[in-house]
PDB file of C-alpha atoms in Angstrom:
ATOM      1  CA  UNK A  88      44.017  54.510 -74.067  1.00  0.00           C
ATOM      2  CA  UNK A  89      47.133  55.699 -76.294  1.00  0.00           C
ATOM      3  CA  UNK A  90      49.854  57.576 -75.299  1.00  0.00           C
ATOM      4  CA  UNK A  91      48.909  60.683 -76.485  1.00  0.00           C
ATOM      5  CA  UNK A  92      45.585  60.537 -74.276  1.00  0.00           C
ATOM      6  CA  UNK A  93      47.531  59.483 -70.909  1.00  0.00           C
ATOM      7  CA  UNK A  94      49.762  62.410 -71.676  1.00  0.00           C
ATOM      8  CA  UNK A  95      46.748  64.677 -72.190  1.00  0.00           C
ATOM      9  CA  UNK A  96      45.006  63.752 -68.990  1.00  0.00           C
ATOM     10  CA  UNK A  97      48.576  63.969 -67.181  1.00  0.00           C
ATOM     11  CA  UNK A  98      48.924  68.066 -68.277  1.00  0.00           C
ATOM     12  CA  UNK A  99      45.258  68.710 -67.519  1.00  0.00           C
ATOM     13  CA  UNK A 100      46.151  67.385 -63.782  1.00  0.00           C
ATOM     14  CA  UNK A 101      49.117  69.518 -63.595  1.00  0.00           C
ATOM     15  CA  UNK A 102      46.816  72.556 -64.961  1.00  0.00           C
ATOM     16  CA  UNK A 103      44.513  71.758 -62.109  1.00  0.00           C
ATOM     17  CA  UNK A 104      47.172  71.573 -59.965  1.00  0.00           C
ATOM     18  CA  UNK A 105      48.719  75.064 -60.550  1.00  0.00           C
ATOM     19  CA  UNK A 106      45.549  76.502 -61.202  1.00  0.00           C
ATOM     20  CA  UNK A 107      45.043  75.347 -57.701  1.00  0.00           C
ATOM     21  CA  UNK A 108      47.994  77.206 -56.120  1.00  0.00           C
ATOM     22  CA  UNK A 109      50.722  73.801 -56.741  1.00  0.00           C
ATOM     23  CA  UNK A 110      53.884  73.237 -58.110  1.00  0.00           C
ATOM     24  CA  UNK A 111      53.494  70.772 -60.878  1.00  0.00           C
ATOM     25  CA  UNK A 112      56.615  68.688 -62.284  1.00  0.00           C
ATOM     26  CA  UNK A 113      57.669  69.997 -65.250  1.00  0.00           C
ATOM     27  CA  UNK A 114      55.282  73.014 -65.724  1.00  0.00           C
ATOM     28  CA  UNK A 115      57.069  76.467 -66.440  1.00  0.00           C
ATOM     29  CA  UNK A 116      55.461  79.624 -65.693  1.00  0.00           C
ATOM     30  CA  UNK A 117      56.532  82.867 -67.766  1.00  0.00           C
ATOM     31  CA  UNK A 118      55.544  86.003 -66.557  1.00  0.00           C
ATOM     32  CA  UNK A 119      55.164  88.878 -68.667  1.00  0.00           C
ATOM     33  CA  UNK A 120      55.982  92.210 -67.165  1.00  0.00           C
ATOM     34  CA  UNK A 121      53.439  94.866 -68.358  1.00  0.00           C
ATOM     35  CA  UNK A 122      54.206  98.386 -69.127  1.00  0.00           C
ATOM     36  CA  UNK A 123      52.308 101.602 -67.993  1.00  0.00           C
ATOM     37  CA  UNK A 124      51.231 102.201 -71.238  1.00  0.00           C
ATOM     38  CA  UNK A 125      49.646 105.943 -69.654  1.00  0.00           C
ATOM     39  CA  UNK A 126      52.452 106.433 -68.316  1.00  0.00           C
ATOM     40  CA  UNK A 127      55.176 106.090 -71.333  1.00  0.00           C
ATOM     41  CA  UNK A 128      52.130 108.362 -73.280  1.00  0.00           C
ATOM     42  CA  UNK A 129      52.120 110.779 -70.630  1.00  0.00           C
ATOM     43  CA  UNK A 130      56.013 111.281 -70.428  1.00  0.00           C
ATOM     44  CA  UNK A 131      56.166 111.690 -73.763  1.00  0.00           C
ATOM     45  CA  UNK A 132      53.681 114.546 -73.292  1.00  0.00           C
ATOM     46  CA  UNK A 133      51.362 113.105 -75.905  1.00  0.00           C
ATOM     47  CA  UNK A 134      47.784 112.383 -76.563  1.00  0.00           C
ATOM     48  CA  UNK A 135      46.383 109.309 -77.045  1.00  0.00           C
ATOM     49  CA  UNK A 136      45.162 110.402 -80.634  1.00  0.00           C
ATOM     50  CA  UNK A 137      49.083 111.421 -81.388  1.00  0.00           C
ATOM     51  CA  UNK A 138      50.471 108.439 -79.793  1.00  0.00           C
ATOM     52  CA  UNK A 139      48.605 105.805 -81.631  1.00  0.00           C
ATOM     53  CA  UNK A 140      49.317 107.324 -84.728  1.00  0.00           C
ATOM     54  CA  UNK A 141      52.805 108.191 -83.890  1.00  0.00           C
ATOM     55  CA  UNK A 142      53.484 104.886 -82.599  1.00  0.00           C
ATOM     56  CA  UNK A 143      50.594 102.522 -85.043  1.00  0.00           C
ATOM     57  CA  UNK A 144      49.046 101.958 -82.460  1.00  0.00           C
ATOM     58  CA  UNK A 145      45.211 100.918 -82.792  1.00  0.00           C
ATOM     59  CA  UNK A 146      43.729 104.103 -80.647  1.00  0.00           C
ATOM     60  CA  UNK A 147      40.802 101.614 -79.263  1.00  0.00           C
ATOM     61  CA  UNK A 148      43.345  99.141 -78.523  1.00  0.00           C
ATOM     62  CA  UNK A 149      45.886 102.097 -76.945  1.00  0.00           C
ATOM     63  CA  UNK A 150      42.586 103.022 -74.460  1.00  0.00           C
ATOM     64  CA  UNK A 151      42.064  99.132 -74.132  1.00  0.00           C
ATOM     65  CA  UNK A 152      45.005  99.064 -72.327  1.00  0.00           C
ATOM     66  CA  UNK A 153      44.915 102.147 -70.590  1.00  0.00           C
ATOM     67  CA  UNK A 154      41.916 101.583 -69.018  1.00  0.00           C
ATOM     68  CA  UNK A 155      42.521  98.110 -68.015  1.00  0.00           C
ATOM     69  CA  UNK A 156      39.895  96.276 -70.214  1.00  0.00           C
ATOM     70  CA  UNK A 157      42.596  94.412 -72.319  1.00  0.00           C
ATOM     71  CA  UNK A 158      46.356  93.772 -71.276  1.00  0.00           C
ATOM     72  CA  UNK A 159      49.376  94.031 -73.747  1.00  0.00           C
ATOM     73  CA  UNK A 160      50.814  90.673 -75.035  1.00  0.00           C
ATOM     74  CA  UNK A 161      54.628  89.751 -74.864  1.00  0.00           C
ATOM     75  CA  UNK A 162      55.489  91.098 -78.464  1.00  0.00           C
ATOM     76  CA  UNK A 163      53.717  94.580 -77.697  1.00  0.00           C
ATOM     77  CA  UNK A 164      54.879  94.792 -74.214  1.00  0.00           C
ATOM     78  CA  UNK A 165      58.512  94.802 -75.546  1.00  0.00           C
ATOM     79  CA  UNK A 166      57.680  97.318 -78.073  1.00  0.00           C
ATOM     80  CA  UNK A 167      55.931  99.668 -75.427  1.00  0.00           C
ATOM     81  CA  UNK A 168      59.349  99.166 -73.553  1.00  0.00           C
ATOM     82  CA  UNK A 169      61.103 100.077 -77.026  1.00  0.00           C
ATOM     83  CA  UNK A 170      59.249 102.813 -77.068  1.00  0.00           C
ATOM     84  CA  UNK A 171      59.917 103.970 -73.643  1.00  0.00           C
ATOM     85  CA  UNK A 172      63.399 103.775 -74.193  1.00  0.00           C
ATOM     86  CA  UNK A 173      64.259 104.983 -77.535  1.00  0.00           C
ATOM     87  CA  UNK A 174      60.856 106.994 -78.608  1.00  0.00           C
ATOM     88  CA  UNK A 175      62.896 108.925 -81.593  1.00  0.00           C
ATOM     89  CA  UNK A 176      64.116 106.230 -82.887  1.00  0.00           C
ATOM     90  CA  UNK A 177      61.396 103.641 -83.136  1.00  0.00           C
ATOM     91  CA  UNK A 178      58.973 106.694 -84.590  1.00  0.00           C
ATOM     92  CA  UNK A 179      61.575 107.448 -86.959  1.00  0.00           C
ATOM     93  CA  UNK A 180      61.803 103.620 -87.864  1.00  0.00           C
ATOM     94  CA  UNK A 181      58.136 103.900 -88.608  1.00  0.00           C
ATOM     95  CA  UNK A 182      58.145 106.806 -90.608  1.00  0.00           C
ATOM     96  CA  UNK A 183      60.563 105.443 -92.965  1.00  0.00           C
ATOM     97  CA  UNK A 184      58.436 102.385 -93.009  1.00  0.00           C
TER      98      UNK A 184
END
């Protein structure tokens, strides 16, 4: 077996291992902190319709995420965040778009 297969088979073992609840040498673990997506919407005192258009915002993905069926990746978690912080600005961005 090559080294490229011996490496293979090592990361599957450390998968297992974490999978499992271990600490495996040399795996890193990034967490992605998701936003309330309702909850931004909701303090912005808009409706979904309005905020996926506002926003360009897929509206099924929008109630995806509201309702828990799908979560938010790292890109459009910061953007929700974006959006929670400077809503003006980043639908003004888009408008000029």
């Amino acid at each position: 077996m090559g080294k490229f297969g011996k490496e293979l088979i090592e990361s599957m073992r450390q998968a297992a291992q974490h999978a499992e609840g271990g600490k495996a040498r040399g795996m890193r673990v990034t967490t992605v902190e998701l936003p309330d997506v309702k909850a931004i919407r909701e303090a912005l005192h808009m409706s979904q319709q309005r905020f996926a258009e506002a926003y360009r915002i897929p509206l099924p993905t929008l109630k995806n995420w509201e309702q828990g069926r799908r979560s938010s990746d790292a890109p459009a978690a910061a953007y929700l965040q974006a959006i929670s912080r400077e809503p003006k600005a980043i639908k003004e961005a888009l408008q000029h778009g």
